[in-house]
mmCIF file of C-alpha atoms in Angstrom:
data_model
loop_
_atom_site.group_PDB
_atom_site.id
_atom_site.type_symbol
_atom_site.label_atom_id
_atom_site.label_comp_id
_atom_site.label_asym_id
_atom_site.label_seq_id
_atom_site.Cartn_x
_atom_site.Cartn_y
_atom_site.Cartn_z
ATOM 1 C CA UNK A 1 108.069 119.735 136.405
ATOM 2 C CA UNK A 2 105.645 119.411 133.842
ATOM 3 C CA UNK A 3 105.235 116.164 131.669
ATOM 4 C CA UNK A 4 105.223 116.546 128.251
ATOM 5 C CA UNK A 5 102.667 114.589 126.577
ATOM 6 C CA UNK A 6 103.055 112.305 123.199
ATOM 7 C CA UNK A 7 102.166 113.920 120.528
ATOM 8 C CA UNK A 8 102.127 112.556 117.098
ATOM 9 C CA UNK A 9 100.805 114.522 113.826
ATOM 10 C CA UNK A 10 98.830 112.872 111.480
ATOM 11 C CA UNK A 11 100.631 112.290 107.849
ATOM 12 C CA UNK A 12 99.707 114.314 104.974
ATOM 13 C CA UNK A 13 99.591 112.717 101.441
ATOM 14 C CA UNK A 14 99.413 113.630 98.330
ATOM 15 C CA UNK A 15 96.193 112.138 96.735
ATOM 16 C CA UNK A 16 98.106 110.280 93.563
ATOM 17 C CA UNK A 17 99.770 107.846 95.538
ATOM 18 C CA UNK A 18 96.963 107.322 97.502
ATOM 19 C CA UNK A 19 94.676 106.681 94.341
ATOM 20 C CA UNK A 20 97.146 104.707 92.726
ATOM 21 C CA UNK A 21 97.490 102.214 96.050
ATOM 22 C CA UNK A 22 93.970 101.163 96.245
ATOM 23 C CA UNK A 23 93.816 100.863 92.144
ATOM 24 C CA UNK A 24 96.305 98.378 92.573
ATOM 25 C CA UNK A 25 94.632 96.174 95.330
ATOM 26 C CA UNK A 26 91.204 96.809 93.428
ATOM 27 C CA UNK A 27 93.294 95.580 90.707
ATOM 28 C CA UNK A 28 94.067 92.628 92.200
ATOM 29 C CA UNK A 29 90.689 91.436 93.647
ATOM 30 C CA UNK A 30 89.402 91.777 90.134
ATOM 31 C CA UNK A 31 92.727 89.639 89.022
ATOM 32 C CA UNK A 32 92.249 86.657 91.542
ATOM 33 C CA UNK A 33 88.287 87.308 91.140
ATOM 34 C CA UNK A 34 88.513 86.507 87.232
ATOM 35 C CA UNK A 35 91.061 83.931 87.646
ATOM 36 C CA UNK A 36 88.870 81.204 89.179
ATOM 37 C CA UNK A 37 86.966 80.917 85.876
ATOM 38 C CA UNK A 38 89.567 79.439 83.923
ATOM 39 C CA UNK A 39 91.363 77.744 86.437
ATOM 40 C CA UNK A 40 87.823 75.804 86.793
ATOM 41 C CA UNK A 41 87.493 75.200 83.250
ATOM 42 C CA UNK A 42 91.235 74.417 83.039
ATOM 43 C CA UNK A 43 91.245 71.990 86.112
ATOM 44 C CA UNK A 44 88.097 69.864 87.561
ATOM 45 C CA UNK A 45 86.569 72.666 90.423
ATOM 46 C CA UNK A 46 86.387 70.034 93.019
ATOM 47 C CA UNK A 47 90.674 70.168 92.652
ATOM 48 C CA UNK A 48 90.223 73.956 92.790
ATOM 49 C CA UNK A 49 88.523 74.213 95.727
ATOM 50 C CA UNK A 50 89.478 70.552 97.987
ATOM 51 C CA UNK A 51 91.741 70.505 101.048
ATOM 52 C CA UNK A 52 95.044 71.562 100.340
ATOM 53 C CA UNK A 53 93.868 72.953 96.709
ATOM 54 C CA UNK A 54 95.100 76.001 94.852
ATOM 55 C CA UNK A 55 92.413 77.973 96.344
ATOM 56 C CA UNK A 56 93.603 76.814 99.985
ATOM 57 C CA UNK A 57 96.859 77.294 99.811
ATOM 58 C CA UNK A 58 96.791 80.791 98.082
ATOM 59 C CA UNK A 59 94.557 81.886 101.160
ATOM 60 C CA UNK A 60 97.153 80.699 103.601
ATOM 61 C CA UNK A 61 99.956 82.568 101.618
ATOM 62 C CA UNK A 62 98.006 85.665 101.772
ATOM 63 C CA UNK A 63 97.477 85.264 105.480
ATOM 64 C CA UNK A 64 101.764 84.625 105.756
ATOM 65 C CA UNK A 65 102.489 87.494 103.973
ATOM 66 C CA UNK A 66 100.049 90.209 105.987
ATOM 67 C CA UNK A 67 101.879 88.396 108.936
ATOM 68 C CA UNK A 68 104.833 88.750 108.039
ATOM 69 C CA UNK A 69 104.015 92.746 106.855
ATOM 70 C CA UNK A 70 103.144 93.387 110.484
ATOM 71 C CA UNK A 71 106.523 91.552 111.942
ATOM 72 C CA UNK A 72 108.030 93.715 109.566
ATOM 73 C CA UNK A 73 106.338 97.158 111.269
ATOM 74 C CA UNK A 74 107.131 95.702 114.970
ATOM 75 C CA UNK A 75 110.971 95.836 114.126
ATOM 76 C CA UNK A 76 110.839 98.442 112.492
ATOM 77 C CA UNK A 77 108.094 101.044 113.975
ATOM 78 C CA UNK A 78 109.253 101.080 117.233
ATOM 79 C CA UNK A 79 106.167 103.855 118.409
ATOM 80 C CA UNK A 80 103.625 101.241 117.291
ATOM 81 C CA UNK A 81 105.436 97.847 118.281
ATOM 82 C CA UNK A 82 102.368 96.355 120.429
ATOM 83 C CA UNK A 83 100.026 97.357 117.746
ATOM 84 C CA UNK A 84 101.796 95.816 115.122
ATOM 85 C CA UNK A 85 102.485 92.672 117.252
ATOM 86 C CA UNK A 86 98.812 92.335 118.292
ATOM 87 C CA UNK A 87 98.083 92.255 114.605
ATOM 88 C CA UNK A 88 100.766 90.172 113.955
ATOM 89 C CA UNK A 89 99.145 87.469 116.115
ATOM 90 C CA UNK A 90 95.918 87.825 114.921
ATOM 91 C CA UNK A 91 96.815 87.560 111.082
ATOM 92 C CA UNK A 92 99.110 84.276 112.612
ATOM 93 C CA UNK A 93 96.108 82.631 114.589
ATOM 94 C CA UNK A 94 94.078 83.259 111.021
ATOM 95 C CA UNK A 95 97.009 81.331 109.102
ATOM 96 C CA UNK A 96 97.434 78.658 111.726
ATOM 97 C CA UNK A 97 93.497 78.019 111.391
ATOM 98 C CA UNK A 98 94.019 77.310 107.601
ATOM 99 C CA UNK A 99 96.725 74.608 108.532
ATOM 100 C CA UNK A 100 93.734 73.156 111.031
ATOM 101 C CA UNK A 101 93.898 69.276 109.147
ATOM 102 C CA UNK A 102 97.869 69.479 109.070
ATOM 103 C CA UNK A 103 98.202 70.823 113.099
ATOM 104 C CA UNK A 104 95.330 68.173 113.961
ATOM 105 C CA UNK A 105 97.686 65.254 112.011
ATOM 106 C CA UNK A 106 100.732 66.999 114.220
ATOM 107 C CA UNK A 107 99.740 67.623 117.543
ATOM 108 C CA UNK A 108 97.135 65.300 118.861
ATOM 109 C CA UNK A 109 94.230 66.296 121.370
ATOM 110 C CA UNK A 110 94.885 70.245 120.419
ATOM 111 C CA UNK A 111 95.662 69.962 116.638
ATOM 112 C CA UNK A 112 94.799 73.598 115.359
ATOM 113 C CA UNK A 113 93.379 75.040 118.467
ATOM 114 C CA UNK A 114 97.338 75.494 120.001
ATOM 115 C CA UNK A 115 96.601 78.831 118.055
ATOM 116 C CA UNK A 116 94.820 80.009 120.584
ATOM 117 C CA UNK A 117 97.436 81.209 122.541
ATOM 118 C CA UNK A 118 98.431 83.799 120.003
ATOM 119 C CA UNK A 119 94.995 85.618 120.927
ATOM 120 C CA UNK A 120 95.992 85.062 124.236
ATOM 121 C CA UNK A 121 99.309 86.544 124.228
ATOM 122 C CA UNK A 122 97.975 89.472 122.143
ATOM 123 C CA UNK A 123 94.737 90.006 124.517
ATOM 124 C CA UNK A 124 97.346 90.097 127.243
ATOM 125 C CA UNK A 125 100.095 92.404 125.786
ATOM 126 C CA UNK A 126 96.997 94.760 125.076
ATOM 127 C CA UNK A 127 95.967 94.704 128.483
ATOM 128 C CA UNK A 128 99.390 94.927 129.504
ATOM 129 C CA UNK A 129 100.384 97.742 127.576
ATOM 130 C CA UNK A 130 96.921 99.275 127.537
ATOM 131 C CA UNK A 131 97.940 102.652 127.775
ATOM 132 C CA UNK A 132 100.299 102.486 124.890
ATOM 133 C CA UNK A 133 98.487 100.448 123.011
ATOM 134 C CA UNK A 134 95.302 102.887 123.526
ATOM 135 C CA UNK A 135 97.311 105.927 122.054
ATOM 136 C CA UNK A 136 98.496 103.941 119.397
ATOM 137 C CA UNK A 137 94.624 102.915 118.689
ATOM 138 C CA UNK A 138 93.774 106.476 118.884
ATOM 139 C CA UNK A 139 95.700 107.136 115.624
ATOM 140 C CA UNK A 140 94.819 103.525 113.706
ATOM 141 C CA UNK A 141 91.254 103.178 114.231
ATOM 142 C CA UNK A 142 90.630 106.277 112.240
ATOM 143 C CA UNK A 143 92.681 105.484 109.334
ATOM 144 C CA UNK A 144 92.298 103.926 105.506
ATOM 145 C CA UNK A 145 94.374 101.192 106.685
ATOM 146 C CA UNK A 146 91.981 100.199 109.775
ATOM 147 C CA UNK A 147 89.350 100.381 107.061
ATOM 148 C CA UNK A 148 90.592 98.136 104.708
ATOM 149 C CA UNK A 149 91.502 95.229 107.424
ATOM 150 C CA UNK A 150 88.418 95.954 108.913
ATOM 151 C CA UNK A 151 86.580 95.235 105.558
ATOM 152 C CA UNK A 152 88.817 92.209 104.847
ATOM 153 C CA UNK A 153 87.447 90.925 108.368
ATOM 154 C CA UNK A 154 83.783 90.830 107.602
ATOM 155 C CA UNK A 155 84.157 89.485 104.226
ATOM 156 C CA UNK A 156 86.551 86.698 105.066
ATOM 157 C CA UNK A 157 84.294 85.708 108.473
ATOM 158 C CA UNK A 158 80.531 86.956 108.288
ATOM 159 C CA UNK A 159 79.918 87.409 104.942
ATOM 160 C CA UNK A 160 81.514 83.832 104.091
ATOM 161 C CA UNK A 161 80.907 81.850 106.312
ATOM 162 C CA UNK A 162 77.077 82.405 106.636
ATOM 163 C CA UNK A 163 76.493 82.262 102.940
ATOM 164 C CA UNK A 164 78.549 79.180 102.603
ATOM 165 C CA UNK A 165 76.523 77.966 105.257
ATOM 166 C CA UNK A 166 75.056 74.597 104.451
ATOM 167 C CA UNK A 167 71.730 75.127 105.976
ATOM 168 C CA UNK A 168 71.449 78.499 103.878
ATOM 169 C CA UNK A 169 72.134 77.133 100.663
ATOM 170 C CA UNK A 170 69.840 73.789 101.250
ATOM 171 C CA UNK A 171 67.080 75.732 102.063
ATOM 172 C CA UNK A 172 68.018 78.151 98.656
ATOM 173 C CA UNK A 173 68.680 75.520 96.635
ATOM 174 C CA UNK A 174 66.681 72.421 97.645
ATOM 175 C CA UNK A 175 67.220 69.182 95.484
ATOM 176 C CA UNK A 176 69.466 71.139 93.439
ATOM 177 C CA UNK A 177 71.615 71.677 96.188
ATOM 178 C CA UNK A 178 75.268 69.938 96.005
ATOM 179 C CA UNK A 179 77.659 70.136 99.104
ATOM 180 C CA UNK A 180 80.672 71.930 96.710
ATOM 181 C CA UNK A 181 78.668 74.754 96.259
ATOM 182 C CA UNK A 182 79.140 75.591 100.412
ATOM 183 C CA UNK A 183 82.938 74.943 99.515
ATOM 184 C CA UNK A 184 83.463 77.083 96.728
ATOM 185 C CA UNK A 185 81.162 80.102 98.259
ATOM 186 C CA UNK A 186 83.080 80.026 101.727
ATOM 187 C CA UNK A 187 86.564 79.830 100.285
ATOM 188 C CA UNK A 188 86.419 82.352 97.724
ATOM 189 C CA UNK A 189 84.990 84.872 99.965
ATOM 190 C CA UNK A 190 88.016 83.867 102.989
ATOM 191 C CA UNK A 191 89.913 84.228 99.399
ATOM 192 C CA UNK A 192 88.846 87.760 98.763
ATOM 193 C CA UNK A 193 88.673 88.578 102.579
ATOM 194 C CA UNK A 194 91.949 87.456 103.168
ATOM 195 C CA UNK A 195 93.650 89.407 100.353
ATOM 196 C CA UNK A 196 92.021 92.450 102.048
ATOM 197 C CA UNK A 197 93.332 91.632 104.969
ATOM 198 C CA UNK A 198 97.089 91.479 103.013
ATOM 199 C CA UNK A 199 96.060 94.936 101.276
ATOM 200 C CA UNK A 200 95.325 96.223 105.012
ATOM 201 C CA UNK A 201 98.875 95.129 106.391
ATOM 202 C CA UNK A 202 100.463 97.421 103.238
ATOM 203 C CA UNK A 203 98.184 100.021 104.514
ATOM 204 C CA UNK A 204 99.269 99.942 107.700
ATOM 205 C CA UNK A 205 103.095 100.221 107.157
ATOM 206 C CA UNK A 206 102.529 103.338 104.731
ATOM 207 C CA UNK A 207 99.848 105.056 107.351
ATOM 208 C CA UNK A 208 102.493 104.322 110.320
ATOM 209 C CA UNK A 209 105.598 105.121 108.248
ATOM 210 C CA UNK A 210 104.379 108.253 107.114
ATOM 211 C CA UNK A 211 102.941 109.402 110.863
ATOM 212 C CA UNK A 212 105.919 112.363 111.955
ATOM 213 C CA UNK A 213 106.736 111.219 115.934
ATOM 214 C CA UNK A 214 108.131 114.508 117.611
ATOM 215 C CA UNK A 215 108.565 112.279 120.829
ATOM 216 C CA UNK A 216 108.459 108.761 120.968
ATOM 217 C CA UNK A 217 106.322 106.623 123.642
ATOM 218 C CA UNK A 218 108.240 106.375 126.730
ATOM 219 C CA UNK A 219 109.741 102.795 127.420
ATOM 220 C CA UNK A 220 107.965 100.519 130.492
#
């Protein structure tokens, strides 16, 4: 007997929803964007931007909620449950890191670096359930909402965290250079990286919700 293969269809969207989605996240960068300029004036920028600051904790929010998004698509998106649980661990790893001076306080000699088993777990659930989780790739990696975390990615780890570098903006700034400058470069672009990221996990529920399964993924 012959197996019958998985086969999912793409979704197909009308363009106006589409459009008015990524108004509303461009919306919001420019929101949070603006926003640090009178919360600076308003409050000293050193507050803004310290440990545990506004800035701080709004990026660990962000990171909760994407996290929580892709919990959200493993219970409910049963075709796409390791995919949505890999991400789930990533985004969680990400949020754990932001805790890194609280988990340090909590749990001496590992402090912040217990998150590592999250990658762990999801680089062995991959492996795992490679061949399920390479079908469900085959469909993601091509979408908007790959795009958009993908984006949120190299703006919250590349792009920020070499042009906050210290050594970067020393040598750009010479005398003039101040140490809160690296601080307030790095954490606005984790800020705007991470709400990307956030943006990405939406994506990623509409993409997946919308995909039409004529046969769902047979169970291991």
């Amino acid at each position: 007997m012959r197996e019958k293969k998985n086969i999912y269809i793409a979704p197909s969207e009308s363009a106006i929803p589409v459009v008015i989605r990524f108004a509303a996240y461009t919306l919001a960068i420019f929101i949070i964007t603006a926003s640090l300029t009178p919360l600076a004036e308003y409050k000293d920028i050193y507050f803004i931007f310290t440990e545990h600051g506004p800035v701080e904790w709004l990026q660990l929010g962000l990171l909760v909620a994407a996290s929580v998004l892709f919990f959200s698509g493993f219970f409910s998106l049963p075709a796409f449950r390791e995919l949505f649980l890999i991400l789930a661990s990533v985004s969680s790893f990400a949020a754990m890191r932001e805790l890194d001076s609280v988990l340090d306080k909590a749990i001496p000699w590992i402090g912040w670096k217990v998150a590592f088993a999250l990658l762990l777990f999801a680089a062995a659930l991959a492996w795992k359930k490679k061949d399920k989780v390479k079908r469900q790739l085959g469909h993601y990696l091509s979408s908007p909402a790959f795009v958009v975390l993908w984006a949120g990615f190299i703006v919250a780890v590349p792009i920020a965290q070499l042009l906050g570098h210290a050594a970067f903006l020393e040598s750009l700034m010479g005398e003039n250079y101040m140490r809160a400058y690296k601080r307030v470069i790095e954490e606005s672009g984790e800020l705007l990286g991470y709400l990307l990221l956030l943006e990405g996990s939406i994506e990623s529920l509409v993409l997946i919700k919308k995909l039409q399964i004529r046969k769902l993924p047979a169970e291991e």
